[in-house]
mmCIF file of C-alpha atoms in Angstrom:
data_model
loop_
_atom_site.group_PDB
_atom_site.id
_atom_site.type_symbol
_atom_site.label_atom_id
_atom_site.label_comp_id
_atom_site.label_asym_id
_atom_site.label_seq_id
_atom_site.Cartn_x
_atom_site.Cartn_y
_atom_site.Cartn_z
ATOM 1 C CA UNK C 23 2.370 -20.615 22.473
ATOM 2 C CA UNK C 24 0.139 -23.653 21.733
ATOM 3 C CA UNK C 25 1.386 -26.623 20.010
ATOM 4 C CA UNK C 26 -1.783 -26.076 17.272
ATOM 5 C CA UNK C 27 -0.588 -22.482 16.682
ATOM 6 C CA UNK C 28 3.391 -23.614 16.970
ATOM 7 C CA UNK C 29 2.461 -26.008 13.933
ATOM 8 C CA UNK C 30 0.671 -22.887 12.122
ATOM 9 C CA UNK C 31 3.366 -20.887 12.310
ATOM 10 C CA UNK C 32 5.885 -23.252 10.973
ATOM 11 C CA UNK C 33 3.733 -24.239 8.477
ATOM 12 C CA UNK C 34 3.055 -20.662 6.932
ATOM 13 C CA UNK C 35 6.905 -19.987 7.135
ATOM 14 C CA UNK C 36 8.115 -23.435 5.763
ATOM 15 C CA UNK C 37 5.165 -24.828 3.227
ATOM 16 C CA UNK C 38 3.214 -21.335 2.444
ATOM 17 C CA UNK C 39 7.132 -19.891 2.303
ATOM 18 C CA UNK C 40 5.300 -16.240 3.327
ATOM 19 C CA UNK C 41 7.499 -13.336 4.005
ATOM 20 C CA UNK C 42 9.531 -12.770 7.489
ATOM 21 C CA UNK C 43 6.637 -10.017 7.954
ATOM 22 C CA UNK C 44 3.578 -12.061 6.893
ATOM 23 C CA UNK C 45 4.647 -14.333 9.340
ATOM 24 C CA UNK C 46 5.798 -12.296 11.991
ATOM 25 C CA UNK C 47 2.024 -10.556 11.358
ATOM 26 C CA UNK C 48 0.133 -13.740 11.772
ATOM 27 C CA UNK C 49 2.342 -14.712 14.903
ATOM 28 C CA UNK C 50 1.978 -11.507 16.868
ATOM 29 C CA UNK C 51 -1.958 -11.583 16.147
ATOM 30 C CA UNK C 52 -2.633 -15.457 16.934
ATOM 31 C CA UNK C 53 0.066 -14.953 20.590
ATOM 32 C CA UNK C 54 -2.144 -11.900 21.463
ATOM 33 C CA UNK C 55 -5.208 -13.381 21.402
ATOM 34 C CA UNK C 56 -3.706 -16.423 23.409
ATOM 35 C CA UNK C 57 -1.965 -14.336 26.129
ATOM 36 C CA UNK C 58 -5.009 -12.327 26.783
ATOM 37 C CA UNK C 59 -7.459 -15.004 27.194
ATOM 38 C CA UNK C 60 -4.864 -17.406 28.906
ATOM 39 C CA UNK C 61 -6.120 -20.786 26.656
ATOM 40 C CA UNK C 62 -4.908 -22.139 23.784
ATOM 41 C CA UNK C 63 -7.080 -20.688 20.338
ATOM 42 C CA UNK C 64 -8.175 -24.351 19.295
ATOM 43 C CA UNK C 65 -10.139 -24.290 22.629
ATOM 44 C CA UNK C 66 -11.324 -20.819 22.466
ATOM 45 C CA UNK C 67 -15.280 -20.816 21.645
ATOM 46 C CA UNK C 68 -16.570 -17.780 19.348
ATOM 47 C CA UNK C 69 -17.817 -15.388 22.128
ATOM 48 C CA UNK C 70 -14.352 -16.087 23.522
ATOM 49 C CA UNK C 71 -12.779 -15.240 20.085
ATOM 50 C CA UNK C 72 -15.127 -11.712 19.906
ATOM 51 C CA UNK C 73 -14.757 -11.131 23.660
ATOM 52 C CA UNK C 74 -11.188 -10.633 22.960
ATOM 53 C CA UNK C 75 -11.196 -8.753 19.532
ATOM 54 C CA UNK C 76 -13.655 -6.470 21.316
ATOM 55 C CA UNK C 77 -11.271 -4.456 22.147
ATOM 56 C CA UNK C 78 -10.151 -3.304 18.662
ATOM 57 C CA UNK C 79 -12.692 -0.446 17.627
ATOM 58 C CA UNK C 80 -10.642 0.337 14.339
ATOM 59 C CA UNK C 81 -13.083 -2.143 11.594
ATOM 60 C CA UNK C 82 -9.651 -2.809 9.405
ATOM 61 C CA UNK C 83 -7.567 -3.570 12.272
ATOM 62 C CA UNK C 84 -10.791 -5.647 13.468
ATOM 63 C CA UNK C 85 -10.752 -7.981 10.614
ATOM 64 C CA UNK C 86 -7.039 -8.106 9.733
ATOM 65 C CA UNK C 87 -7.003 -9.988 13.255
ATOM 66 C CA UNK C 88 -10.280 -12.024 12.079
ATOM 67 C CA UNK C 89 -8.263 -12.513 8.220
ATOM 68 C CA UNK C 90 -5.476 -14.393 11.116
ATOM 69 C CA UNK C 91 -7.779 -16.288 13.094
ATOM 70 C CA UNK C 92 -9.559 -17.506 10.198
ATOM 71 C CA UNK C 93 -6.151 -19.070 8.575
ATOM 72 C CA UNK C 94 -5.425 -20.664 11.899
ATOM 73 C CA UNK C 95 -8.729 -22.303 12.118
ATOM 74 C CA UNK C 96 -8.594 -23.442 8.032
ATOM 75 C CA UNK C 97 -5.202 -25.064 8.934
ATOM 76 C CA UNK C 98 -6.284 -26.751 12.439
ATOM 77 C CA UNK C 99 -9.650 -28.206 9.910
ATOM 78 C CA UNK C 100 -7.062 -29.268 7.424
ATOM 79 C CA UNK C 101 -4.858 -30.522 9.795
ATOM 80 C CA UNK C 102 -8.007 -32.618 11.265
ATOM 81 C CA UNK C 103 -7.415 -30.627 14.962
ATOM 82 C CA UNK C 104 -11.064 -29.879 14.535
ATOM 83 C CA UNK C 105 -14.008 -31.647 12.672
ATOM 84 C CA UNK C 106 -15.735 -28.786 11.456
ATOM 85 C CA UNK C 107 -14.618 -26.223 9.685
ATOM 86 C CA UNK C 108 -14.788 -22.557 11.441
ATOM 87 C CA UNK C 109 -14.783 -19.382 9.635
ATOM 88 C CA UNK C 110 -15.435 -15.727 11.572
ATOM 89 C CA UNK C 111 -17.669 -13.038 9.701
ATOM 90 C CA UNK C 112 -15.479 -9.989 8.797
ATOM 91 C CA UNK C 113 -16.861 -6.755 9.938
ATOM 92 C CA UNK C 114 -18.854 -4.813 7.177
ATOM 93 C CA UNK C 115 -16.317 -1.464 6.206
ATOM 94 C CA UNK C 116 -18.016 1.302 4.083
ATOM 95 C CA UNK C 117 -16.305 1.668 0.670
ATOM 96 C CA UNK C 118 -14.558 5.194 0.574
ATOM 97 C CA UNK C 119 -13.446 6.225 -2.716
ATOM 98 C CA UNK C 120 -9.570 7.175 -2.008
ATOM 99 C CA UNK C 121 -8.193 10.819 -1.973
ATOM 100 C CA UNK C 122 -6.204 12.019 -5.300
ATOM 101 C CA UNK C 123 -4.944 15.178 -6.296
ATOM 102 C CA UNK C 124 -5.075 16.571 -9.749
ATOM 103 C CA UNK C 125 -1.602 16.819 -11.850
ATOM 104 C CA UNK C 126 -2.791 20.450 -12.569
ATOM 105 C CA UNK C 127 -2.358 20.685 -8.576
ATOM 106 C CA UNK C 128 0.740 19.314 -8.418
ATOM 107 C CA UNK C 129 2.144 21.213 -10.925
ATOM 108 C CA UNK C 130 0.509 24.542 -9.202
ATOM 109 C CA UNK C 131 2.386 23.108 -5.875
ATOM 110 C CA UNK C 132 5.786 22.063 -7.245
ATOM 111 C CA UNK C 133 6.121 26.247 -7.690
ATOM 112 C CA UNK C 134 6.794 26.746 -4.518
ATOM 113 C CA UNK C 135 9.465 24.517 -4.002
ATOM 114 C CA UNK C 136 12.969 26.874 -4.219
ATOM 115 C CA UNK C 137 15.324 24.193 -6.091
ATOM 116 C CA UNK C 138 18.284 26.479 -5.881
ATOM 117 C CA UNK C 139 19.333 24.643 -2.799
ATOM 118 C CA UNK C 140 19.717 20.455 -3.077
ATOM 119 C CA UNK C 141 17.234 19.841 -0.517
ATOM 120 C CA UNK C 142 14.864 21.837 -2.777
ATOM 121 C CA UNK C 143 16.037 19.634 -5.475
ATOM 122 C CA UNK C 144 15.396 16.478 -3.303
ATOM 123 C CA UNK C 145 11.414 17.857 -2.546
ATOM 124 C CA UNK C 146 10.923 18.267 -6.537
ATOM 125 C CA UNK C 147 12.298 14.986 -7.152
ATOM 126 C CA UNK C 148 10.112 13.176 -4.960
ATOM 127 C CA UNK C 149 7.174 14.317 -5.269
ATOM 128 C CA UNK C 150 7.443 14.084 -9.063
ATOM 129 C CA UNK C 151 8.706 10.436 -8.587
ATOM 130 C CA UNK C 152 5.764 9.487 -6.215
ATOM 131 C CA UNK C 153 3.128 10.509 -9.237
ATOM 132 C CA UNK C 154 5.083 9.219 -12.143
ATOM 133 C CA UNK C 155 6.041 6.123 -10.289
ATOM 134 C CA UNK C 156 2.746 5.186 -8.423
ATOM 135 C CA UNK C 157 5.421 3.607 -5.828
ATOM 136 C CA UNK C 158 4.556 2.649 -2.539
ATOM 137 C CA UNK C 159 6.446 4.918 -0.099
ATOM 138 C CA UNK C 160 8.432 2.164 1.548
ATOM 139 C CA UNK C 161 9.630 1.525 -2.615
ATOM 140 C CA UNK C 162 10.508 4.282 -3.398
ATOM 141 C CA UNK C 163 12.636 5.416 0.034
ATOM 142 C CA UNK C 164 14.224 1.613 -0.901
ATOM 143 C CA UNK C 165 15.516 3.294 -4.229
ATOM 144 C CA UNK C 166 18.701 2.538 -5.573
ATOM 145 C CA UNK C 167 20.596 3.444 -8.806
ATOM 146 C CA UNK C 168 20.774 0.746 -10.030
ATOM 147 C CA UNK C 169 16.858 0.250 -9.907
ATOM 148 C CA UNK C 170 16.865 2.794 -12.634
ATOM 149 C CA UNK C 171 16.942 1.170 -16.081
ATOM 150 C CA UNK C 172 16.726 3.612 -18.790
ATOM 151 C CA UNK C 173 13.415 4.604 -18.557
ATOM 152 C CA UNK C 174 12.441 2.435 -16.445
ATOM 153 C CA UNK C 175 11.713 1.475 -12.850
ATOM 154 C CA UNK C 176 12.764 -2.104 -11.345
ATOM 155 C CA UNK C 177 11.027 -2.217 -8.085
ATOM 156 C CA UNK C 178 12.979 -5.164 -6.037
ATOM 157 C CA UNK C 179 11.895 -3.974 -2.387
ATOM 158 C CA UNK C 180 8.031 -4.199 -2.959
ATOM 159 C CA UNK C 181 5.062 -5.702 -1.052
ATOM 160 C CA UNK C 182 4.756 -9.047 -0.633
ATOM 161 C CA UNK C 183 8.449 -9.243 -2.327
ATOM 162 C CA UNK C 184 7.097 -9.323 -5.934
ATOM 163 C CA UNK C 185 9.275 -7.338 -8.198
ATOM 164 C CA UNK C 186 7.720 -5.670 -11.131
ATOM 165 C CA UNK C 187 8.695 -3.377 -13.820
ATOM 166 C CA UNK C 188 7.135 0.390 -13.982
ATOM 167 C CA UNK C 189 7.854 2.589 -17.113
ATOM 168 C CA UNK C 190 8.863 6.604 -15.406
ATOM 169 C CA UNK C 191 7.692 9.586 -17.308
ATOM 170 C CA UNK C 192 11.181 11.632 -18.395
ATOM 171 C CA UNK C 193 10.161 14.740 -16.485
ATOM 172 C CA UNK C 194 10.242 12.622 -13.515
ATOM 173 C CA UNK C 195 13.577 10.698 -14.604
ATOM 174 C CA UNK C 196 15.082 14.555 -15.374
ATOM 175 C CA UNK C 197 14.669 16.272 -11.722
ATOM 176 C CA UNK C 198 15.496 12.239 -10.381
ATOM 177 C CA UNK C 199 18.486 13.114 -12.293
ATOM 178 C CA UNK C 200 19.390 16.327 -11.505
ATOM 179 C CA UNK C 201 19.173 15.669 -7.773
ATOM 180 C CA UNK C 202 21.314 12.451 -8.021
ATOM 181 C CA UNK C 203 24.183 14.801 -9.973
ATOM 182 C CA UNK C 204 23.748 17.645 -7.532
ATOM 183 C CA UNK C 205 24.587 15.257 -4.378
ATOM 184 C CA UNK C 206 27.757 15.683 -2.543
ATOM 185 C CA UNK C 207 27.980 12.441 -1.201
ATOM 186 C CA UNK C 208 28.159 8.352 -3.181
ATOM 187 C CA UNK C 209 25.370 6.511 -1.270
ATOM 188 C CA UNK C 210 23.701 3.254 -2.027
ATOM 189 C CA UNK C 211 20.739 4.976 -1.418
ATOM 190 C CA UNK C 212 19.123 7.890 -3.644
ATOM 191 C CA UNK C 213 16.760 9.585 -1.460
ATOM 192 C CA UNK C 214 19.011 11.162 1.467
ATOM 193 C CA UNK C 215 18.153 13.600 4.786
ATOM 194 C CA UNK C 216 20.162 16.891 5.109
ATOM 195 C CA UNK C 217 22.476 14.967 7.559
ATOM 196 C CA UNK C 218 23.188 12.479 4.348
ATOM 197 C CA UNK C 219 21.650 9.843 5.761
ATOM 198 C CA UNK C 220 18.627 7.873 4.624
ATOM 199 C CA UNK C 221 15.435 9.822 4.130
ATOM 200 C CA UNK C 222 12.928 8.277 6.404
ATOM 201 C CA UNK C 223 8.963 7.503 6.001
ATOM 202 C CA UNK C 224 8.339 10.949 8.608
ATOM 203 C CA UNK C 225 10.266 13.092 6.468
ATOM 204 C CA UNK C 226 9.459 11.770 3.328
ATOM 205 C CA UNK C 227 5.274 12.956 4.710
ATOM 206 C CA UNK C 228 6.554 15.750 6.100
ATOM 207 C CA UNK C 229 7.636 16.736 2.537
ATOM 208 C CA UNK C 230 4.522 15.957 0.617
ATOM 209 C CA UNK C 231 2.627 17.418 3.305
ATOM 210 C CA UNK C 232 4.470 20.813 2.810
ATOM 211 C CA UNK C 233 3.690 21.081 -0.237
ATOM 212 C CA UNK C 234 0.526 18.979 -1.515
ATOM 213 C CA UNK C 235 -0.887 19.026 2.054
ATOM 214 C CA UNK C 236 -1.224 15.378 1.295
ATOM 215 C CA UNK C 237 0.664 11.724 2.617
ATOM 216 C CA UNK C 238 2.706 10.439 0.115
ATOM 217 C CA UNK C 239 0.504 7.398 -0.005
ATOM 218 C CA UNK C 240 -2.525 10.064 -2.275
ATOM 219 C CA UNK C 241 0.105 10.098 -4.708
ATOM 220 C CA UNK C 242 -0.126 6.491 -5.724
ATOM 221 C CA UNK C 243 -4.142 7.162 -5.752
ATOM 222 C CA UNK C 244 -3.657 9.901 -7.629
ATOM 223 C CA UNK C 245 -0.942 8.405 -10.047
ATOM 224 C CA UNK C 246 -3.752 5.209 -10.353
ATOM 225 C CA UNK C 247 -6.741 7.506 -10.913
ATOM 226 C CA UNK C 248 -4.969 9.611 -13.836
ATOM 227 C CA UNK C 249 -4.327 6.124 -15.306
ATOM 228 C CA UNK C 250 -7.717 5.271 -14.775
ATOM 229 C CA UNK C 251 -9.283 8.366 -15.769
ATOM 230 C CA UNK C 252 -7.504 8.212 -18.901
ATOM 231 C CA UNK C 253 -8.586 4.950 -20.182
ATOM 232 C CA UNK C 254 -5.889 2.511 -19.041
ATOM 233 C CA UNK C 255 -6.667 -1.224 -18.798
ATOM 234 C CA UNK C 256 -7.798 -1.924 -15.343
ATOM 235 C CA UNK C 257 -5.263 -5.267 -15.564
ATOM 236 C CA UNK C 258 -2.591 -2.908 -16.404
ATOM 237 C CA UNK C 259 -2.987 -0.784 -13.391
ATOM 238 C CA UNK C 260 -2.734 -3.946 -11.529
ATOM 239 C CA UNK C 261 0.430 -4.543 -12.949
ATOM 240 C CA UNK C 262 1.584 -1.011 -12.356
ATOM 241 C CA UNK C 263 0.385 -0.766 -8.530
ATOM 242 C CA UNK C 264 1.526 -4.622 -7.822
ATOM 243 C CA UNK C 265 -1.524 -5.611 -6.719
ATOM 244 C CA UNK C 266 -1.775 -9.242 -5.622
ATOM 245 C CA UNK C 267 -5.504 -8.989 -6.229
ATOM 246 C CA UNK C 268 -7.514 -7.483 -9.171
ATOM 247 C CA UNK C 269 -10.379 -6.494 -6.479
ATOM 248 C CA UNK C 270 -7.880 -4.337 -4.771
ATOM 249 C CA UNK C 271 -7.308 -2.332 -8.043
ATOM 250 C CA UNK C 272 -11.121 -2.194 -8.843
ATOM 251 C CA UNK C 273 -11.964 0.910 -6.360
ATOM 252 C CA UNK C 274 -10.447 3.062 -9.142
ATOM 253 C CA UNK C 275 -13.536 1.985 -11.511
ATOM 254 C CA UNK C 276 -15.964 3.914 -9.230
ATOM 255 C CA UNK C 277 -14.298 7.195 -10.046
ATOM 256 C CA UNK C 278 -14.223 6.702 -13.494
ATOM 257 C CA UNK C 279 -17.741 6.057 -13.241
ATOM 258 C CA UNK C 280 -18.462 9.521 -11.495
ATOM 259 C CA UNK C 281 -15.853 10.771 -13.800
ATOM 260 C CA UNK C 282 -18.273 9.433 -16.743
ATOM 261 C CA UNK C 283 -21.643 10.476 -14.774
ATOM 262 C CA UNK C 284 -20.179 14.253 -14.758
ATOM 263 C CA UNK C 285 -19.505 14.549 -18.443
ATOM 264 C CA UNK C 286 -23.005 12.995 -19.129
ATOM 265 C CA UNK C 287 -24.566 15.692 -16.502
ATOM 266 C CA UNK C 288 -22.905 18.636 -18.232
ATOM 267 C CA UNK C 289 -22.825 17.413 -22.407
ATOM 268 C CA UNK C 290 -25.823 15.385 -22.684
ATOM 269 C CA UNK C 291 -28.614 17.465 -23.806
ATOM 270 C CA UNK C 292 -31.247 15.789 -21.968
ATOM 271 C CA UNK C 293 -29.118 16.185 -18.546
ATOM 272 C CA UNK C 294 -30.901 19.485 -17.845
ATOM 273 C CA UNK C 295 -34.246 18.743 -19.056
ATOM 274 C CA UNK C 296 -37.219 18.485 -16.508
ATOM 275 C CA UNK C 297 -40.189 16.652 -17.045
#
Protein backbone atom coordinates (compact mmCIF):
# COMPACT_ATOMS: atom_id res chain seq x y z
CA UNK A 1 0.00 0.00 0.00
CA UNK A 2 1.20 3.55 -0.85
CA UNK A 3 2.00 6.02 1.72
CA UNK A 4 -0.74 8.57 -0.23
CA UNK A 5 -3.42 5.84 0.04
CA UNK A 6 -2.04 4.68 3.78
CA UNK A 7 -2.84 8.45 4.75
CA UNK A 8 -6.43 8.07 2.96
CA UNK A 9 -7.31 5.35 4.72
CA UNK A 10 -6.50 6.61 8.11
CA UNK A 11 -7.94 9.65 7.40
CA UNK A 12 -11.52 8.30 6.37
CA UNK A 13 -11.40 5.97 9.52
CA UNK A 14 -10.04 8.60 12.06
CA UNK A 15 -11.33 12.31 10.77
CA UNK A 16 -14.41 11.17 8.36
CA UNK A 17 -15.05 8.47 11.48
CA UNK A 18 -16.87 6.17 8.45
CA UNK A 19 -18.04 2.77 9.34
CA UNK A 20 -15.59 -0.47 9.69
CA UNK A 21 -17.35 -1.35 6.19
CA UNK A 22 -17.13 2.05 4.44
CA UNK A 23 -13.70 1.81 5.12
CA UNK A 24 -12.93 -1.60 4.59
CA UNK A 25 -14.94 -0.77 0.99
CA UNK A 26 -12.74 2.09 0.05
CA UNK A 27 -9.53 0.05 1.12
CA UNK A 28 -10.20 -3.12 -0.82
CA UNK A 29 -11.11 -0.89 -4.02
CA UNK A 30 -8.05 1.70 -3.83
CA UNK A 31 -5.36 -1.89 -2.93
CA UNK A 32 -6.94 -3.52 -6.06
CA UNK A 33 -6.34 -1.06 -8.34
CA UNK A 34 -2.69 -0.71 -6.90
CA UNK A 35 -1.84 -4.46 -6.95
CA UNK A 36 -2.99 -4.86 -10.45
CA UNK A 37 -1.18 -2.10 -12.02
CA UNK A 38 1.94 -2.53 -9.69
CA UNK A 39 2.35 1.65 -9.02
CA UNK A 40 1.21 3.63 -6.51
CA UNK A 41 -2.54 5.50 -7.56
CA UNK A 42 -1.04 9.13 -7.12
CA UNK A 43 1.21 8.14 -10.11
CA UNK A 44 -1.31 6.33 -12.07
CA UNK A 45 -2.34 8.57 -15.28
CA UNK A 46 -6.19 8.29 -16.42
CA UNK A 47 -5.81 5.64 -19.22
CA UNK A 48 -3.94 3.80 -16.47
CA UNK A 49 -6.90 4.39 -14.04
CA UNK A 50 -9.60 3.07 -17.04
CA UNK A 51 -7.13 0.43 -18.27
CA UNK A 52 -7.61 -1.15 -14.98
CA UNK A 53 -11.40 -0.57 -14.25
CA UNK A 54 -11.83 -2.05 -17.72
CA UNK A 55 -12.28 -4.99 -16.48
CA UNK A 56 -15.52 -4.39 -14.52
CA UNK A 57 -18.43 -4.67 -17.19
CA UNK A 58 -21.19 -4.33 -14.38
CA UNK A 59 -21.87 0.02 -14.83
CA UNK A 60 -22.71 0.15 -10.79
CA UNK A 61 -19.85 -1.84 -9.80
CA UNK A 62 -17.93 0.41 -12.51
CA UNK A 63 -18.53 3.61 -10.77
CA UNK A 64 -18.72 2.50 -7.12
CA UNK A 65 -14.85 1.86 -7.87
CA UNK A 66 -14.73 5.42 -9.77
CA UNK A 67 -17.09 6.98 -6.41
CA UNK A 68 -13.40 5.44 -4.49
CA UNK A 69 -10.92 6.72 -6.73
CA UNK A 70 -12.47 9.98 -6.90
CA UNK A 71 -12.30 10.43 -2.84
CA UNK A 72 -8.69 9.39 -2.98
CA UNK A 73 -7.80 11.91 -5.53
CA UNK A 74 -10.10 14.90 -3.58
CA UNK A 75 -8.00 14.01 -0.46
CA UNK A 76 -4.39 13.75 -2.24
CA UNK A 77 -5.68 17.68 -3.88
CA UNK A 78 -6.57 18.63 -0.37
CA UNK A 79 -3.74 17.21 1.05
CA UNK A 80 -1.60 19.28 -1.69
CA UNK A 81 -0.08 15.58 -3.09
CA UNK A 82 -1.27 16.94 -6.38
CA UNK A 83 -1.82 20.54 -7.80
CA UNK A 84 -4.78 19.98 -9.68
CA UNK A 85 -7.67 18.66 -8.75
CA UNK A 86 -8.78 15.19 -10.58
CA UNK A 87 -12.21 13.96 -10.79
CA UNK A 88 -13.23 10.62 -13.11
CA UNK A 89 -16.62 10.78 -15.15
CA UNK A 90 -19.07 8.15 -13.73
CA UNK A 91 -20.48 5.88 -16.28
CA UNK A 92 -24.03 6.94 -17.56
CA UNK A 93 -26.69 3.98 -15.89
CA UNK A 94 -30.27 3.98 -17.39
CA UNK A 95 -32.88 4.83 -14.71
CA UNK A 96 -35.08 1.62 -14.11
CA UNK A 97 -38.10 2.21 -12.20
CA UNK A 98 -37.78 -0.59 -9.29
CA UNK A 99 -40.00 -3.79 -9.10
CA UNK A 100 -43.07 -3.69 -6.45
CA UNK A 101 -45.75 -5.93 -5.85
CA UNK A 102 -49.26 -4.94 -5.07
CA UNK A 103 -50.63 -5.53 -1.29
CA UNK A 104 -53.67 -7.14 -3.09
CA UNK A 105 -50.79 -9.70 -4.25
CA UNK A 106 -49.45 -10.23 -1.18
CA UNK A 107 -52.42 -10.81 0.46
CA UNK A 108 -53.49 -13.36 -2.56
CA UNK A 109 -49.86 -15.03 -1.72
CA UNK A 110 -49.84 -15.08 2.09
CA UNK A 111 -52.89 -17.92 1.38
CA UNK A 112 -50.77 -20.32 0.66
CA UNK A 113 -48.64 -20.25 3.46
CA UNK A 114 -49.98 -23.37 5.99
CA UNK A 115 -49.38 -21.52 9.52
CA UNK A 116 -50.41 -24.57 11.42
CA UNK A 117 -46.79 -25.46 11.73
CA UNK A 118 -44.21 -22.54 13.34
CA UNK A 119 -42.15 -22.40 10.36
CA UNK A 120 -45.40 -21.49 8.54
CA UNK A 121 -45.85 -18.98 11.20
CA UNK A 122 -42.22 -17.68 10.71
CA UNK A 123 -42.98 -17.26 6.51
CA UNK A 124 -46.29 -15.13 7.44
CA UNK A 125 -44.45 -13.11 9.80
CA UNK A 126 -41.85 -12.06 7.56
CA UNK A 127 -43.14 -11.36 4.75
CA UNK A 128 -45.80 -9.23 6.46
CA UNK A 129 -42.92 -7.50 8.42
CA UNK A 130 -40.83 -6.82 5.20
CA UNK A 131 -44.04 -4.68 3.70
CA UNK A 132 -45.16 -3.05 6.87
CA UNK A 133 -41.64 -2.34 7.90
CA UNK A 134 -39.98 -1.22 4.55
CA UNK A 135 -36.72 -2.75 6.40
CA UNK A 136 -33.72 -3.51 4.68
CA UNK A 137 -33.19 -7.30 4.82
CA UNK A 138 -29.94 -7.17 6.74
CA UNK A 139 -32.51 -4.97 9.52
CA UNK A 140 -34.81 -6.86 9.82
CA UNK A 141 -32.77 -10.51 10.12
CA UNK A 142 -30.80 -8.05 12.93
CA UNK A 143 -34.26 -7.97 14.84
CA UNK A 144 -34.43 -8.14 18.37
CA UNK A 145 -37.24 -7.85 20.99
CA UNK A 146 -36.37 -5.36 22.36
CA UNK A 147 -36.37 -3.31 18.98
CA UNK A 148 -40.07 -3.60 19.28
CA UNK A 149 -41.58 -0.59 21.08
CA UNK A 150 -45.23 -0.71 21.21
CA UNK A 151 -46.05 -0.04 17.91
CA UNK A 152 -43.15 0.76 16.87
CA UNK A 153 -39.91 -0.23 15.17
CA UNK A 154 -36.33 0.98 16.54
CA UNK A 155 -34.00 0.04 13.83
CA UNK A 156 -30.33 0.10 15.63
CA UNK A 157 -28.50 -2.26 12.98
CA UNK A 158 -29.18 -0.04 9.83
CA UNK A 159 -27.08 1.30 6.92
CA UNK A 160 -24.61 3.56 7.43
CA UNK A 161 -25.36 2.96 11.38
CA UNK A 162 -28.14 5.62 11.54
CA UNK A 163 -30.91 4.49 13.75
CA UNK A 164 -34.36 5.64 12.99
CA UNK A 165 -37.77 5.07 14.21
CA UNK A 166 -40.53 3.23 11.83
CA UNK A 167 -44.23 3.09 13.01
CA UNK A 168 -45.48 -1.12 12.15
CA UNK A 169 -48.98 -1.64 10.99
CA UNK A 170 -50.77 -4.05 13.91
CA UNK A 171 -51.49 -6.82 11.43
CA UNK A 172 -47.87 -7.01 10.99
CA UNK A 173 -47.07 -6.57 14.89
CA UNK A 174 -50.02 -9.53 15.43
CA UNK A 175 -48.46 -12.56 13.23
CA UNK A 176 -44.73 -10.84 14.60
CA UNK A 177 -46.41 -11.75 17.71
CA UNK A 178 -47.84 -14.85 17.32
CA UNK A 179 -44.64 -16.35 15.93
CA UNK A 180 -42.49 -14.92 18.82
CA UNK A 181 -45.19 -16.79 21.43
CA UNK A 182 -45.27 -19.93 19.35
CA UNK A 183 -41.26 -20.38 19.59
CA UNK A 184 -39.83 -23.12 21.60
CA UNK A 185 -36.68 -21.69 22.21
CA UNK A 186 -35.46 -17.81 24.24
CA UNK A 187 -33.12 -16.31 21.58
CA UNK A 188 -31.72 -12.86 21.29
CA UNK A 189 -32.71 -13.06 17.96
CA UNK A 190 -36.46 -13.15 16.54
CA UNK A 191 -36.18 -14.47 13.16
CA UNK A 192 -34.79 -18.21 13.63
CA UNK A 193 -34.00 -21.36 10.96
CA UNK A 194 -35.71 -24.76 11.70
CA UNK A 195 -32.37 -25.81 13.38
CA UNK A 196 -33.06 -22.61 15.90
CA UNK A 197 -30.44 -20.85 14.75
CA UNK A 198 -30.32 -17.47 13.04
CA UNK A 199 -32.30 -17.13 9.85
CA UNK A 200 -29.85 -16.17 7.22
CA UNK A 201 -30.06 -13.61 4.07
CA UNK A 202 -30.44 -17.18 1.59
CA UNK A 203 -33.24 -18.38 3.49
CA UNK A 204 -34.80 -15.35 4.31
CA UNK A 205 -34.99 -15.06 -0.24
CA UNK A 206 -35.65 -18.36 -0.40
CA UNK A 207 -38.84 -17.58 1.60
CA UNK A 208 -40.10 -14.56 -0.23
CA UNK A 209 -39.24 -16.22 -3.31
CA UNK A 210 -41.65 -19.16 -2.45
CA UNK A 211 -44.18 -17.31 -2.09
CA UNK A 212 -44.09 -13.70 -3.83
CA UNK A 213 -41.60 -15.07 -6.41
CA UNK A 214 -39.81 -11.94 -5.41
CA UNK A 215 -36.23 -10.96 -3.21
CA UNK A 216 -37.04 -9.60 -0.11
CA UNK A 217 -35.37 -6.40 -1.17
CA UNK A 218 -39.13 -5.65 -3.76
CA UNK A 219 -40.70 -5.52 -0.54
CA UNK A 220 -39.12 -2.33 0.64
CA UNK A 221 -40.00 -0.97 -3.09
CA UNK A 222 -43.15 -2.08 -2.74
CA UNK A 223 -43.69 -0.92 0.98
CA UNK A 224 -42.12 2.76 -0.50
CA UNK A 225 -44.36 2.81 -3.59
CA UNK A 226 -47.74 2.14 -1.52
CA UNK A 227 -46.48 5.11 0.56
CA UNK A 228 -45.88 6.95 -2.40
CA UNK A 229 -48.82 6.03 -4.28
CA UNK A 230 -50.87 7.07 -1.50
CA UNK A 231 -49.81 10.55 -1.08
CA UNK A 232 -47.07 10.41 1.57
CA UNK A 233 -44.52 13.25 1.84
CA UNK A 234 -41.60 12.34 -0.25
CA UNK A 235 -39.30 13.67 3.02
CA UNK A 236 -41.20 11.27 5.03
CA UNK A 237 -40.38 8.29 2.98
CA UNK A 238 -36.89 9.37 3.39
CA UNK A 239 -37.22 9.14 6.89
CA UNK A 240 -38.98 5.82 6.71
CA UNK A 241 -36.40 4.08 4.16
CA UNK A 242 -33.22 5.88 5.99
CA UNK A 243 -32.07 7.34 3.15
CA UNK A 244 -28.90 9.39 3.54
CA UNK A 245 -29.91 11.23 0.39
CA UNK A 246 -33.31 12.71 -0.72
CA UNK A 247 -32.25 11.82 -4.53
CA UNK A 248 -32.12 8.24 -3.56
CA UNK A 249 -35.82 8.38 -2.40
CA UNK A 250 -36.91 10.45 -5.52
CA UNK A 251 -37.18 7.28 -8.05
CA UNK A 252 -40.51 6.62 -6.28
CA UNK A 253 -41.90 10.08 -7.84
CA UNK A 254 -41.71 8.56 -11.38
CA UNK A 255 -44.30 5.96 -10.51
CA UNK A 256 -46.55 8.17 -9.04
CA UNK A 257 -46.31 10.08 -12.07
CA UNK A 258 -47.35 7.01 -14.32
CA UNK A 259 -49.62 6.23 -11.50
CA UNK A 260 -51.19 9.88 -12.19
CA UNK A 261 -50.76 9.58 -16.19
CA UNK A 262 -53.07 6.27 -15.96
CA UNK A 263 -55.95 7.79 -14.08
CA UNK A 264 -55.81 10.84 -16.49
CA UNK A 265 -55.78 8.20 -19.60
CA UNK A 266 -58.83 6.34 -18.31
CA UNK A 267 -61.14 9.46 -16.35
CA UNK A 268 -60.33 12.39 -18.34
CA UNK A 269 -62.83 12.81 -20.98
CA UNK A 270 -60.63 14.16 -23.52
CA UNK A 271 -58.11 11.04 -23.01
CA UNK A 272 -59.94 9.14 -25.78
CA UNK A 273 -60.71 11.84 -28.08
CA UNK A 274 -58.95 11.96 -31.59
CA UNK A 275 -58.46 14.88 -33.51
Amino acid sequence: MSNELEAFIEYISVIKALSKKSVQAYRSDLITLEEALKKPLIKMDSALLFSALGVYKNKRTLNRKLSSVNAFFDFCYKSQFFDEKIKLKFSKIPKLLPKFISYAEIQNNLKQIDRSSLIGVRDYALILFLYASGTRISECLALSKEDIEGEWLHVRHAKGEKERMVPIAKVALKALQEYISQKKREEAFVWANYKGGRLSRISAYKITQKYLGVSPHVLRHSYATSLISGGADLRVVQELLGHASLLTTQIYTHIQKQDLKETVEVCHPMAKESL
